[in-house]
Amino acid sequence: MLQIALVCSAFLLVCSLASLVKGGADYWSLPIPAQGPPPAETIELVADLSAPACGICHVQQFADWQESWHARSVSPGLLGQLDQLDGGTVLSCLACHAPREEAAARWWTEGLKGGAGLAPVDCTACHVRAHIRYGPRARSFTPHGPVIAESRFRKSDFCAPCHQFSEKAPRFNGKPLQDTYAEWRRSRYAKLDISCQACHMPGGRHRMSGIHDPELTRRALGLSARRTAAGLEVHLGNQGAGHALPTYVTPRLVVTLAGITPEGMVEPLLNHVIARQMEWSEETGWRELADTRLLPDQWQTLTLALPAERRARVKVQVDPGYDYHQRVYPALLHRWAGVLEPAARDLLEQARLEGVAASYTLIELECGVWSGQEQECVSVQGF
Ligand code: HEC
Ligand code: HEC
Ligand code: HEC
Ligand code: HEC
Ligand code: HEC
C-alpha cells in the first residue's frame, strides 16, 4: 500500500489509474484486444501488422507517422518509470502509450529489455481490429480485403479515448489532469464542427504535430505589442488552438518583457507564465497552484512601464516538456535513487535531457523608444 501511495504521488497521474482511461465503447476498448491469427485467405504481404509493413504500400502515411509523437509514445520517459510501478498502474499507462494487448504481453514477459520493441500508437492501433481494416470511408477491394467505414475517423471522438481522462478521474479545481476533448467541446470549434483532425491532420496527413512544432504553435498564439507613452502594451491570445493553449499540464510558455539598457543589455522586467501549474506534497496531495493557460479565443493584455528613452523586447519561449524535466523526472530520480535499475535510471536521465533540449524561442519582437506616437513592435524572429 505504501508503495502504491508513493508511486501515485510521484507522478503526474493519480491513484485510481484504471479510471483514467475513457473506454470508448466497442471500437475503442483499451487495451485493444489482441488481433489473433490472420484469416486463412490473407496474403503474406498484409499479414504483418507492424507500421513498417503497412508502410510498404502506404508510403506517405508511414513517413508522416514516423515523424509523429505517436511513433514515439513508448518513450524513455515512460519506460524509465514502468519498472517501479505496480501492475495495475502499468496496465493503465500502456493502455494509451502502447495500446495493443500484444504490446502489454511483451512487457510482462520481457520487462525493460523488451521495452524498446513495444508497439507504440501505430497504424494497427488506430485502423485494425481482428485483422480487418477500418478507415474514414469504405473500400471494396484492397490487398487486405474490404475496408470498413467508421464515421468516427473524421470526428474528435476518435481521439478522445487517449486525449481525455474519464469522468471518474480525480479533478483539481474542477478539471482532470488531461481535459483536451472537453476543452474542445466547450469551444466554438465544436459548434462549427472543426474536429481535432481538421487542425492536426490537414489533407489526411499523419504528422499530427503539436506544441513541439514551432510553426503550428505560432498559429495558436496571437501576439502584438505596442510602444506607448507609458511603456509597453502587449496583447496575447489563443487564436488557433481548439483547446487550452497549452492543453496539457506539461508544457509552459513564458512571455518576457524586457527593457534594453543604453549599453544594449537586455534586462528582463516581467515574466508571464502560460501554463497549468500543479504541485504535489505528502501533506496536501495534488494541488493546482495556478492555471494561466489561454482558453480558445481568450485574450489578455500585459503592460510594462518604461522611461521614454528605453527600447524594449518581447520574447516568447516554449518549453514543451517543462513539468516533466523540471519536476517529475528529478523527483523520481531522487525518490528511487536506491532501487532504480541502472537501465531505467539512464532512460529517465535521457528523457530529462531530451525535455530540456526541446525548448525553443517562438517569437521575438523589438520595440523602439517613445517617439511621440504609438508604434507597433517589429518581429526579429518568428512572424
Ligand atoms: C500490399 C500493400 C498494402 C499493405 C501492406 C497495406 N495496405 Fe492498406 N491499402 C492498400 C491498397 C491498395 C488500398 C486501397 C486504397 C488506396 O488506393 O489507397 C488500401 C486501403 C487501406 C485503407 C483505406 C484507405 C482509404 O483511402 O480509405 C486503410 C485505412 C488501410 N489500407 C490501412 C492499412 C494498414 C493499417 C495496413 C498495415 C496494418 C495496411 N493498410 C497495409 C494496400 C496495402
Ligand atoms: C488516457 C491515456 C493516458 C494514460 C492512461 C497515460 N498517458 Fe501518458 N500521455 C498521454 C497523452 C495523450 C500524452 C501527451 C499529452 C499531450 O501532449 O497533451 C501523454 C504524455 C506522457 C508523457 C510525456 C511525453 C513522453 O512520452 O515523454 C509521459 C512520460 C507519460 N505520458 C507517461 C505516462 C505514464 C508513466 C503513465 C501511467 C502512470 C501514463 N502516461 C498514462 C496519454 C496517457
Ligand atoms: C492516432 C491514430 C492514427 C494512427 C496512428 C494512424 N492513423 Fe491513419 N488515419 C487516422 C484518421 C483519424 C484518419 C482519417 C483522417 C481524415 O480523413 O481526416 C486516417 C486515415 C488514413 C488513411 C486513409 C487515407 C487518408 O490519408 O485519408 C490511410 C490509408 C491510413 N490512415 C493509413 C495509416 C497508416 C499506414 C498508418 C501507420 C503508418 C496510420 N494510418 C496511422 C488515424 C490514424
Ligand atoms: C482549431 C485547431 C485545433 C483543434 C480543433 C484542435 N487542436 Fe490540438 N493543437 C492546435 C494547435 C495550434 C496546437 C499547438 C499549440 C498548443 O499546444 O496548444 C495544438 C496542440 C495540441 C497538443 C499538444 C500538447 C499541448 O499541451 O498543447 C495536443 C495533444 C492536441 N493539440 C490534441 C488535440 C485533440 C485531441 C483535439 C480534439 C479534441 C485537438 N487537439 C483539437 C490546434 C487545434
Ligand atoms: C491510442 C491512444 C491515442 C489515440 C487514439 C490518439 N492519440 Fe495522440 N497521443 C497519444 C499519446 C500516448 C501521445 C504522447 C506521445 C508521447 O509523447 O509519448 C500522443 C500525442 C499527441 C500529440 C502531441 C504532439 C506534441 O507535440 O506534443 C498530438 C497533437 C496528438 N497526439 C493528436 C492526436 C489526434 C489529433 C488524435 C485523433 C486523430 C490522436 N492524437 C489520437 C495517444 C493517442
Coordinates of C-alpha atoms and ligand atoms in Angstrom, one line a residue:
M1 CA 0.0 0.0 0.0
L2 CA 2.8 2.3 0.9
Q3 CA 4.5 1.5 -2.4
I4 CA 1.3 2.4 -4.3
A5 CA 0.9 5.6 -2.3
L6 CA 4.4 6.7 -3.1
V7 CA 4.1 5.8 -6.8
C8 CA 0.8 7.6 -7.2
S9 CA 2.2 10.7 -5.5
A10 CA 5.3 10.9 -7.6
F11 CA 3.6 11.0 -11.0
L12 CA 1.6 13.4 -12.9
L13 CA -1.1 10.8 -12.7
V14 CA -3.1 9.8 -9.8
C15 CA -4.1 6.8 -7.9
S16 CA -7.2 5.2 -9.3
L17 CA -5.4 4.9 -12.6
A18 CA -7.7 2.4 -14.2
S19 CA -10.3 5.1 -14.2
L20 CA -8.2 7.4 -16.3
V21 CA -8.9 5.6 -19.5
K22 CA -12.1 6.7 -21.0
G23 CA -13.0 3.4 -22.6
G24 CA -14.9 4.4 -25.7
A25 CA -17.4 1.6 -26.3
D26 CA -16.7 -1.1 -29.0
Y27 CA -14.1 0.3 -31.4
W28 CA -12.0 1.9 -28.6
S29 CA -11.9 -0.6 -25.8
L30 CA -8.4 -0.1 -24.3
P31 CA -6.2 -2.0 -24.3
I32 CA -7.1 -3.1 -27.9
P33 CA -7.7 -6.9 -27.8
A34 CA -5.0 -9.0 -29.5
Q35 CA -5.6 -9.4 -33.2
G36 CA -5.2 -13.2 -33.2
P37 CA -4.0 -15.2 -36.2
P38 CA -4.8 -13.7 -39.7
P39 CA -7.8 -15.3 -41.6
A40 CA -6.7 -18.2 -43.8
E41 CA -7.1 -16.2 -47.1
T42 CA -4.7 -13.4 -46.0
I43 CA -1.9 -12.8 -48.4
E44 CA 1.5 -12.7 -46.8
L45 CA 2.3 -9.1 -47.6
V46 CA -0.6 -7.9 -45.4
A47 CA -0.4 -10.5 -42.5
D48 CA 2.3 -8.4 -40.8
L49 CA 0.5 -5.6 -38.8
S50 CA 3.6 -3.6 -37.9
A51 CA 3.8 0.0 -39.0
P52 CA 6.8 -0.6 -41.4
A53 CA 4.8 -3.4 -43.1
C54 CA 1.8 -1.0 -43.7
G55 CA 4.4 1.5 -44.9
I56 CA 5.4 -0.8 -47.8
C57 CA 2.2 0.3 -49.6
H58 CA 1.1 3.4 -47.6
V59 CA 4.3 5.3 -48.1
Q60 CA 3.1 8.8 -47.2
Q61 CA 1.2 7.8 -44.1
F62 CA 4.2 5.9 -42.8
A63 CA 6.6 8.7 -43.5
D64 CA 4.4 11.2 -41.7
W65 CA 3.6 8.9 -38.8
Q66 CA 7.3 8.1 -38.2
E67 CA 7.9 11.8 -37.6
S68 CA 4.9 12.0 -35.2
W69 CA 4.8 11.7 -31.4
H70 CA 2.6 8.7 -31.8
A71 CA 5.5 6.8 -33.2
R72 CA 7.5 7.7 -30.0
S73 CA 4.7 7.0 -27.5
V74 CA 6.9 4.3 -25.9
S75 CA 9.4 6.9 -24.8
P76 CA 12.4 6.8 -22.4
G77 CA 10.2 8.9 -20.0
L78 CA 7.6 6.2 -20.0
L79 CA 9.8 3.1 -19.9
G80 CA 12.0 4.5 -17.2
Q81 CA 9.0 4.6 -14.8
L82 CA 7.3 1.3 -15.5
D83 CA 9.7 -0.8 -13.6
Q84 CA 8.8 0.9 -10.3
L85 CA 5.0 0.9 -10.8
D86 CA 2.5 -1.7 -9.6
G87 CA 0.8 -3.9 -12.2
G88 CA -2.5 -2.1 -12.4
T89 CA -0.7 1.2 -13.0
V90 CA 1.5 -0.2 -15.7
L91 CA -1.6 -1.6 -17.5
S92 CA -3.2 1.8 -17.4
C93 CA -0.1 3.6 -18.8
L94 CA 0.3 1.0 -21.6
A95 CA -3.4 1.3 -22.5
C96 CA -2.7 4.7 -24.0
H97 CA 1.0 4.6 -24.8
A98 CA 1.3 1.0 -26.2
P99 CA -2.4 0.3 -26.6
R100 CA -2.3 -3.1 -28.3
E101 CA -2.7 -6.0 -25.9
E102 CA 0.2 -7.8 -27.6
A103 CA 2.4 -4.9 -26.5
A104 CA 1.4 -5.2 -22.9
A105 CA 2.0 -9.0 -23.0
R106 CA 5.6 -8.4 -24.1
W107 CA 6.2 -6.1 -21.2
W108 CA 5.2 -8.8 -18.7
T109 CA 7.5 -11.4 -20.2
E110 CA 10.5 -9.3 -21.2
G111 CA 10.3 -6.2 -19.0
L112 CA 12.6 -3.3 -19.6
K113 CA 14.7 -5.4 -22.1
G114 CA 11.7 -5.8 -24.4
G115 CA 10.6 -2.2 -23.8
A116 CA 12.0 -0.6 -26.9
G117 CA 10.2 -3.3 -29.0
L118 CA 6.7 -2.5 -27.6
A119 CA 4.4 -1.3 -30.4
P120 CA 3.5 2.4 -29.9
V121 CA 0.4 4.1 -31.0
D122 CA 0.7 2.7 -34.5
C123 CA -1.3 2.2 -37.7
T124 CA -2.9 -1.0 -36.3
A125 CA -3.9 0.6 -33.0
C126 CA -6.0 3.2 -34.9
H127 CA -7.0 1.2 -38.0
V128 CA -7.1 -2.6 -37.4
R129 CA -9.4 -4.8 -35.3
A130 CA -9.1 -8.6 -35.7
H131 CA -7.1 -8.1 -38.9
I132 CA -9.9 -6.1 -40.5
R133 CA -9.0 -2.5 -41.7
Y134 CA -11.2 0.4 -40.7
G135 CA -10.9 3.9 -42.2
P136 CA -12.8 7.1 -42.9
R137 CA -14.5 5.5 -46.0
A138 CA -15.4 2.1 -47.3
R139 CA -13.2 0.4 -49.9
S140 CA -14.3 -2.9 -51.5
F141 CA -11.1 -4.2 -53.0
T142 CA -7.7 -3.9 -51.4
P143 CA -4.9 -6.4 -50.8
H144 CA -6.2 -6.7 -47.3
G145 CA -9.9 -7.2 -48.2
P146 CA -12.7 -4.7 -47.8
V147 CA -12.0 -1.6 -45.6
I148 CA -14.9 -0.8 -43.3
A149 CA -16.1 2.8 -43.0
E150 CA -16.2 4.1 -39.4
S151 CA -17.6 7.6 -39.2
R152 CA -15.6 8.4 -36.0
F153 CA -12.4 8.7 -38.1
R154 CA -13.5 12.2 -39.0
K155 CA -14.7 13.2 -35.6
S156 CA -13.0 14.4 -32.4
D157 CA -14.5 11.4 -30.6
F158 CA -11.8 9.3 -32.3
C159 CA -9.0 11.0 -30.4
A160 CA -10.8 11.2 -27.0
P161 CA -10.1 7.8 -25.6
C162 CA -6.4 8.8 -25.1
H163 CA -6.6 12.6 -25.0
Q164 CA -9.3 12.9 -22.3
F165 CA -9.2 11.4 -18.8
S166 CA -12.5 9.9 -17.8
E167 CA -15.2 11.5 -15.7
K168 CA -14.1 9.3 -12.8
A169 CA -10.5 10.6 -12.8
P170 CA -9.7 12.9 -9.9
R171 CA -10.3 16.6 -10.5
F172 CA -8.2 19.6 -9.3
N173 CA -10.0 22.9 -9.3
G174 CA -12.8 21.1 -11.2
K175 CA -10.6 19.7 -14.0
P176 CA -8.9 16.4 -14.5
L177 CA -5.2 16.5 -15.4
Q178 CA -5.9 15.9 -19.0
D179 CA -9.1 17.5 -20.4
T180 CA -8.4 18.2 -24.1
Y181 CA -11.6 16.8 -25.6
A182 CA -13.8 18.6 -23.0
E183 CA -12.0 21.9 -23.7
W184 CA -12.6 21.4 -27.4
R185 CA -16.3 20.5 -26.7
R186 CA -16.8 23.9 -25.0
S187 CA -15.1 25.9 -27.7
R188 CA -16.6 27.4 -30.8
Y189 CA -14.7 24.8 -32.9
A190 CA -17.0 22.1 -31.7
K191 CA -20.0 24.2 -32.6
L192 CA -18.5 24.8 -36.1
D193 CA -17.7 21.1 -36.4
I194 CA -14.0 21.8 -36.7
S195 CA -12.5 18.5 -35.4
C196 CA -9.1 17.6 -34.0
Q197 CA -8.4 16.1 -37.4
A198 CA -9.2 19.3 -39.2
C199 CA -6.3 21.0 -37.4
H200 CA -3.9 18.1 -36.7
M201 CA -4.4 16.1 -39.9
P202 CA -4.9 18.6 -42.7
G203 CA -5.3 16.7 -46.0
G204 CA -5.4 13.4 -44.1
R205 CA -1.7 13.8 -43.2
H206 CA -0.5 11.8 -40.2
R207 CA 2.2 14.1 -38.8
M208 CA -0.1 15.2 -36.1
S209 CA 2.2 17.8 -34.7
G210 CA 1.5 19.8 -31.6
I211 CA 3.3 22.1 -29.2
H212 CA 6.8 20.7 -30.2
D213 CA 6.2 22.2 -33.6
P214 CA 7.0 26.0 -33.7
E215 CA 5.1 26.5 -36.9
L216 CA 1.8 25.1 -35.5
T217 CA 2.3 26.8 -32.2
R218 CA 2.8 30.1 -33.9
R219 CA -0.6 29.7 -35.4
A220 CA -2.1 29.1 -32.0
L221 CA -0.6 32.2 -30.3
G222 CA -1.8 35.6 -31.3
L223 CA 0.6 38.3 -30.2
S224 CA 1.1 42.0 -30.8
A225 CA 2.9 44.7 -28.9
R226 CA 3.0 48.5 -29.0
R227 CA 5.3 51.1 -27.7
T228 CA 3.1 53.6 -25.8
A229 CA 4.0 56.8 -23.9
A230 CA 3.8 54.7 -20.7
G231 CA 5.9 51.8 -21.9
L232 CA 4.8 48.6 -23.5
E233 CA 1.3 47.1 -24.1
V234 CA 1.2 43.5 -25.2
H235 CA -1.9 41.6 -26.4
L236 CA -1.8 37.9 -26.5
G237 CA -4.4 35.3 -27.1
N238 CA -5.3 31.8 -28.2
Q239 CA -6.4 32.4 -31.8
G240 CA -5.7 29.0 -33.3
A241 CA -5.8 26.1 -30.8
G242 CA -9.1 24.3 -30.4
H243 CA -8.4 23.7 -26.7
A244 CA -6.5 25.5 -23.9
L245 CA -3.1 26.7 -25.0
P246 CA -1.3 24.6 -24.0
T247 CA -3.8 21.8 -23.3
Y248 CA -1.7 19.5 -21.1
V249 CA -0.1 20.1 -17.7
T250 CA 3.4 19.5 -19.0
P251 CA 4.3 22.4 -21.4
R252 CA 4.8 26.0 -20.4
L253 CA 5.1 29.3 -22.4
V254 CA 6.9 32.3 -20.9
V255 CA 6.3 35.8 -22.3
T256 CA 9.2 38.0 -21.3
L257 CA 9.0 41.8 -21.5
A258 CA 12.5 43.3 -21.3
G259 CA 14.0 46.7 -21.4
I260 CA 17.2 47.4 -23.3
T261 CA 19.7 49.4 -21.4
P262 CA 21.6 52.3 -23.2
E263 CA 24.6 49.8 -23.4
G264 CA 22.4 47.3 -25.3
M265 CA 21.9 44.9 -22.4
V266 CA 18.6 43.0 -22.4
E267 CA 17.1 43.4 -19.0
P268 CA 14.1 41.1 -18.3
L269 CA 11.5 43.0 -16.3
L270 CA 8.4 40.9 -16.4
N271 CA 7.9 37.1 -16.9
H272 CA 4.4 35.9 -17.6
V273 CA 3.9 32.2 -17.5
I274 CA 1.2 30.5 -19.5
A275 CA 0.7 27.0 -18.0
R276 CA -1.4 24.9 -15.7
Q277 CA 1.0 24.6 -12.7
M278 CA 0.5 21.6 -10.4
E279 CA 2.1 20.7 -7.2
W280 CA 2.3 17.6 -5.1
S281 CA 3.2 17.2 -1.5
E282 CA 2.9 14.5 1.2
E283 CA 0.6 16.6 3.3
T284 CA -1.7 18.1 0.8
G285 CA -1.6 15.6 -2.1
W286 CA -2.2 17.2 -5.5
R287 CA -2.9 20.9 -5.8
E288 CA -3.4 23.3 -8.7
L289 CA -1.2 26.3 -8.0
A290 CA -2.3 28.4 -11.0
D291 CA -4.0 28.0 -14.3
T292 CA -2.9 30.7 -16.7
R293 CA -3.5 28.8 -19.9
L294 CA -5.3 30.6 -22.6
L295 CA -8.7 29.1 -23.4
P296 CA -9.8 29.1 -27.1
D297 CA -10.4 32.8 -28.2
Q298 CA -9.3 34.1 -24.8
W299 CA -7.1 37.3 -25.0
Q300 CA -5.2 39.2 -22.4
T301 CA -3.1 42.4 -22.0
L302 CA 0.2 42.8 -20.3
T303 CA 1.7 46.2 -19.6
L304 CA 5.1 47.4 -18.6
A305 CA 6.1 50.9 -17.5
L306 CA 9.3 52.2 -19.2
P307 CA 11.2 55.5 -19.4
A308 CA 10.7 57.3 -22.8
E309 CA 14.2 56.7 -23.9
R310 CA 14.2 53.0 -23.3
R311 CA 14.0 50.5 -26.1
A312 CA 12.4 47.1 -25.3
R313 CA 11.9 43.5 -26.3
V314 CA 9.1 40.9 -26.1
K315 CA 10.0 37.3 -26.3
V316 CA 8.0 34.1 -26.1
Q317 CA 9.8 30.9 -25.1
V318 CA 8.1 27.5 -25.4
D319 CA 9.1 24.6 -23.2
P320 CA 7.0 21.6 -24.3
G321 CA 8.3 19.2 -21.6
Y322 CA 8.7 21.6 -18.7
D323 CA 6.9 19.9 -15.9
Y324 CA 8.5 16.6 -16.7
H325 CA 12.1 17.7 -16.9
Q326 CA 11.9 20.3 -14.1
R327 CA 9.8 18.4 -11.6
V328 CA 8.7 14.9 -12.4
Y329 CA 12.0 13.3 -13.6
P330 CA 14.2 14.9 -10.9
A331 CA 11.7 13.9 -8.2
L332 CA 11.6 10.3 -9.5
L333 CA 15.4 10.0 -9.8
H334 CA 15.7 11.2 -6.2
R335 CA 12.9 9.1 -4.8
W336 CA 14.0 5.9 -6.5
A337 CA 17.8 6.5 -6.2
G338 CA 18.4 3.3 -4.2
V339 CA 16.1 1.0 -6.1
L340 CA 16.1 2.0 -9.8
E341 CA 17.9 -0.3 -12.2
P342 CA 20.8 1.4 -14.0
A343 CA 19.0 0.9 -17.3
A344 CA 15.8 2.7 -16.0
R345 CA 17.9 5.4 -14.4
D346 CA 19.6 6.1 -17.8
L347 CA 16.2 6.3 -19.5
L348 CA 14.9 8.8 -17.1
E349 CA 18.0 10.8 -17.4
Q350 CA 17.8 10.7 -21.2
A351 CA 14.2 11.8 -21.0
R352 CA 15.1 14.7 -18.8
L353 CA 17.8 15.9 -21.1
E354 CA 15.6 15.5 -24.2
G355 CA 12.9 17.5 -22.4
V356 CA 15.4 20.3 -21.7
A357 CA 16.6 20.3 -25.4
A358 CA 13.0 20.6 -26.8
S359 CA 12.7 24.2 -25.6
Y360 CA 12.6 26.9 -28.3
T361 CA 12.1 30.6 -28.9
L362 CA 8.7 31.1 -30.6
I363 CA 8.7 34.8 -31.3
E364 CA 10.8 37.9 -30.6
L365 CA 9.7 41.4 -31.1
E366 CA 11.7 44.6 -30.9
C367 CA 10.2 47.9 -29.7
G368 CA 11.7 51.4 -30.1
V369 CA 11.9 54.4 -27.8
W370 CA 8.9 56.6 -27.2
S371 CA 8.9 58.7 -30.4
G372 CA 5.9 60.8 -29.6
Q373 CA 3.4 58.4 -31.2
E374 CA 2.4 54.8 -30.6
Q375 CA 4.3 52.3 -32.7
E376 CA 3.9 48.6 -33.3
C377 CA 6.9 46.5 -32.2
V378 CA 8.5 44.6 -35.1
S379 CA 9.4 41.0 -35.4
V380 CA 13.0 39.9 -35.3
Q381 CA 12.2 36.2 -35.0
G382 CA 9.0 34.2 -35.6
F383 CA 6.3 36.0 -37.6
Ligands
HEC1 C1 0.3 -4.8 -50.1 C2 0.0 -3.4 -50.0 C3 -0.7 -2.9 -48.7 C4 -0.4 -3.2 -47.4 C5 0.8 -3.9 -46.9 C6 -1.3 -2.5 -46.6 N1 -2.3 -1.8 -47.4 FE1 -3.8 -0.7 -46.8 N2 -4.5 -0.5 -48.7 C7 -3.8 -0.9 -49.8 C8 -4.5 -0.5 -51.0 C9 -4.1 -0.8 -52.4 C10 -5.6 0.1 -50.6 C11 -6.8 0.7 -51.5 C12 -7.0 2.2 -51.3 C13 -5.9 3.0 -51.9 O1 -5.7 3.1 -53.1 O2 -5.2 3.7 -51.0 C14 -5.6 0.2 -49.2 C15 -6.5 0.8 -48.3 C16 -6.4 1.0 -47.0 C17 -7.2 1.8 -46.1 C18 -8.4 2.7 -46.6 C19 -7.8 3.9 -47.4 C20 -8.8 4.9 -47.9 O3 -8.4 5.6 -48.8 O4 -9.9 5.0 -47.4 C21 -6.7 1.8 -44.9 C22 -7.2 2.5 -43.6 C23 -5.6 0.9 -44.9 N3 -5.4 0.4 -46.2 C24 -4.8 0.6 -43.8 C25 -3.7 -0.3 -43.8 C26 -3.0 -0.7 -42.6 C27 -3.2 -0.1 -41.2 C28 -2.0 -1.5 -43.0 C29 -1.0 -2.3 -42.1 C30 -1.5 -3.0 -41.0 C31 -2.1 -1.7 -44.4 N4 -3.2 -0.9 -44.9 C32 -1.3 -2.5 -45.2 C33 -2.6 -1.6 -49.8 C34 -1.9 -2.1 -48.7
HEC2 C1 -5.7 8.2 -21.0 C2 -4.5 8.0 -21.7 C3 -3.1 8.0 -21.0 C4 -2.8 7.4 -19.8 C5 -3.7 6.4 -19.0 C6 -1.4 7.7 -19.6 N1 -1.0 8.6 -20.5 FE1 0.9 9.4 -20.6 N2 0.3 10.7 -22.1 C7 -0.9 10.6 -22.7 C8 -1.0 11.6 -23.7 C9 -2.2 11.8 -24.7 C10 0.2 12.3 -23.6 C11 0.5 13.6 -24.4 C12 -0.3 14.7 -23.8 C13 -0.2 16.0 -24.5 O1 0.8 16.4 -25.0 O2 -1.3 16.7 -24.5 C14 1.0 11.7 -22.6 C15 2.3 12.1 -22.2 C16 3.1 11.4 -21.3 C17 4.5 11.7 -21.1 C18 5.3 12.8 -21.7 C19 5.7 12.6 -23.1 C20 6.7 11.5 -23.1 O3 6.3 10.4 -23.6 O4 7.9 11.6 -22.8 C21 5.0 10.7 -20.3 C22 6.4 10.5 -19.8 C23 3.8 9.8 -19.9 N3 2.7 10.3 -20.6 C24 3.9 8.8 -19.1 C25 2.8 8.1 -18.6 C26 2.8 7.1 -17.5 C27 4.0 6.7 -16.7 C28 1.5 6.7 -17.4 C29 1.0 5.7 -16.3 C30 1.2 6.1 -14.9 C31 0.7 7.4 -18.4 N4 1.5 8.2 -19.1 C32 -0.7 7.2 -18.5 C33 -1.9 9.6 -22.5 C34 -2.0 8.8 -21.4
HEC3 C1 -3.7 8.1 -33.9 C2 -4.5 7.4 -34.9 C3 -3.9 7.0 -36.2 C4 -2.7 6.4 -36.5 C5 -1.6 6.1 -35.5 C6 -2.7 6.2 -37.9 N1 -3.8 6.7 -38.5 FE1 -4.3 6.5 -40.4 N2 -6.0 7.7 -40.1 C7 -6.4 8.1 -38.9 C8 -7.5 9.0 -39.1 C9 -8.3 9.7 -37.9 C10 -7.8 9.1 -40.5 C11 -8.8 9.9 -41.1 C12 -8.3 11.3 -41.5 C13 -9.3 12.2 -42.2 O1 -9.8 11.8 -43.2 O2 -9.5 13.3 -41.7 C14 -6.8 8.2 -41.1 C15 -6.7 8.0 -42.5 C16 -5.9 7.0 -43.0 C17 -6.0 6.5 -44.4 C18 -7.0 7.0 -45.4 C19 -6.4 7.9 -46.5 C20 -6.1 9.2 -46.0 O3 -4.9 9.6 -45.9 O4 -7.1 9.9 -45.6 C21 -5.0 5.6 -44.6 C22 -4.6 4.8 -45.8 C23 -4.3 5.5 -43.3 N3 -4.9 6.4 -42.4 C24 -3.2 4.7 -43.1 C25 -2.4 4.7 -41.9 C26 -1.1 4.0 -41.8 C27 -0.5 3.2 -42.9 C28 -0.7 4.3 -40.6 C29 0.7 4.0 -39.9 C30 1.8 4.3 -40.7 C31 -1.7 5.1 -39.9 N4 -2.7 5.4 -40.8 C32 -1.6 5.6 -38.6 C33 -5.8 7.8 -37.7 C34 -4.6 7.2 -37.5
HEC4 C1 -8.6 24.9 -34.3 C2 -7.4 24.0 -34.4 C3 -7.3 22.9 -33.4 C4 -8.2 21.9 -33.0 C5 -9.7 21.9 -33.4 C6 -7.5 21.0 -32.1 N1 -6.2 21.4 -32.0 FE1 -4.8 20.5 -30.8 N2 -3.5 22.0 -31.2 C7 -3.7 23.0 -32.1 C8 -2.6 23.9 -32.1 C9 -2.4 25.1 -33.0 C10 -1.6 23.4 -31.2 C11 -0.3 23.9 -30.8 C12 -0.4 24.9 -29.6 C13 -0.8 24.2 -28.3 O1 0.0 23.4 -27.8 O2 -1.9 24.5 -27.8 C14 -2.3 22.2 -30.6 C15 -1.7 21.3 -29.7 C16 -2.2 20.1 -29.3 C17 -1.5 19.1 -28.5 C18 -0.1 19.3 -27.9 C19 0.0 19.3 -26.4 C20 -0.4 20.6 -25.7 O3 -0.3 20.6 -24.4 O4 -0.9 21.6 -26.2 C21 -2.3 18.0 -28.4 C22 -2.0 16.8 -27.6 C23 -3.5 18.3 -29.1 N3 -3.4 19.6 -29.7 C24 -4.6 17.4 -29.3 C25 -5.8 17.8 -29.8 C26 -7.0 17.0 -29.7 C27 -7.1 15.6 -29.1 C28 -8.0 17.7 -30.3 C29 -9.5 17.4 -30.4 C30 -10.2 17.1 -29.2 C31 -7.4 19.0 -30.8 N4 -6.1 19.0 -30.5 C32 -8.1 20.0 -31.5 C33 -4.8 23.2 -32.9 C34 -6.0 22.5 -32.7
HEC5 C1 -4.4 5.0 -28.6 C2 -4.2 6.3 -28.0 C3 -4.2 7.6 -28.8 C4 -5.1 8.0 -29.8 C5 -6.3 7.2 -30.3 C6 -4.7 9.3 -30.2 N1 -3.5 9.7 -29.6 FE1 -2.5 11.4 -29.8 N2 -1.1 10.8 -28.4 C7 -1.2 9.6 -27.7 C8 0.0 9.6 -26.8 C9 0.2 8.5 -25.8 C10 0.7 10.7 -27.0 C11 2.0 11.2 -26.3 C12 3.2 10.6 -27.0 C13 4.4 10.8 -26.3 O1 4.9 12.0 -26.4 O2 4.9 10.0 -25.6 C14 0.0 11.5 -28.1 C15 0.4 12.7 -28.6 C16 -0.3 13.5 -29.5 C17 0.1 14.9 -29.8 C18 1.2 15.6 -29.2 C19 2.2 16.2 -30.1 C20 3.2 17.1 -29.3 O3 3.8 18.0 -29.9 O4 3.3 17.0 -28.1 C21 -0.9 15.3 -30.7 C22 -1.0 16.6 -31.4 C23 -1.9 14.2 -30.9 N3 -1.5 13.1 -30.1 C24 -3.0 14.3 -31.6 C25 -3.9 13.3 -31.8 C26 -5.1 13.3 -32.6 C27 -5.5 14.5 -33.5 C28 -5.8 12.1 -32.5 C29 -7.0 11.7 -33.2 C30 -7.0 11.7 -34.7 C31 -5.0 11.3 -31.6 N4 -3.9 12.0 -31.2 C32 -5.3 10.0 -31.2 C33 -2.1 8.7 -27.8 C34 -3.2 8.7 -28.7

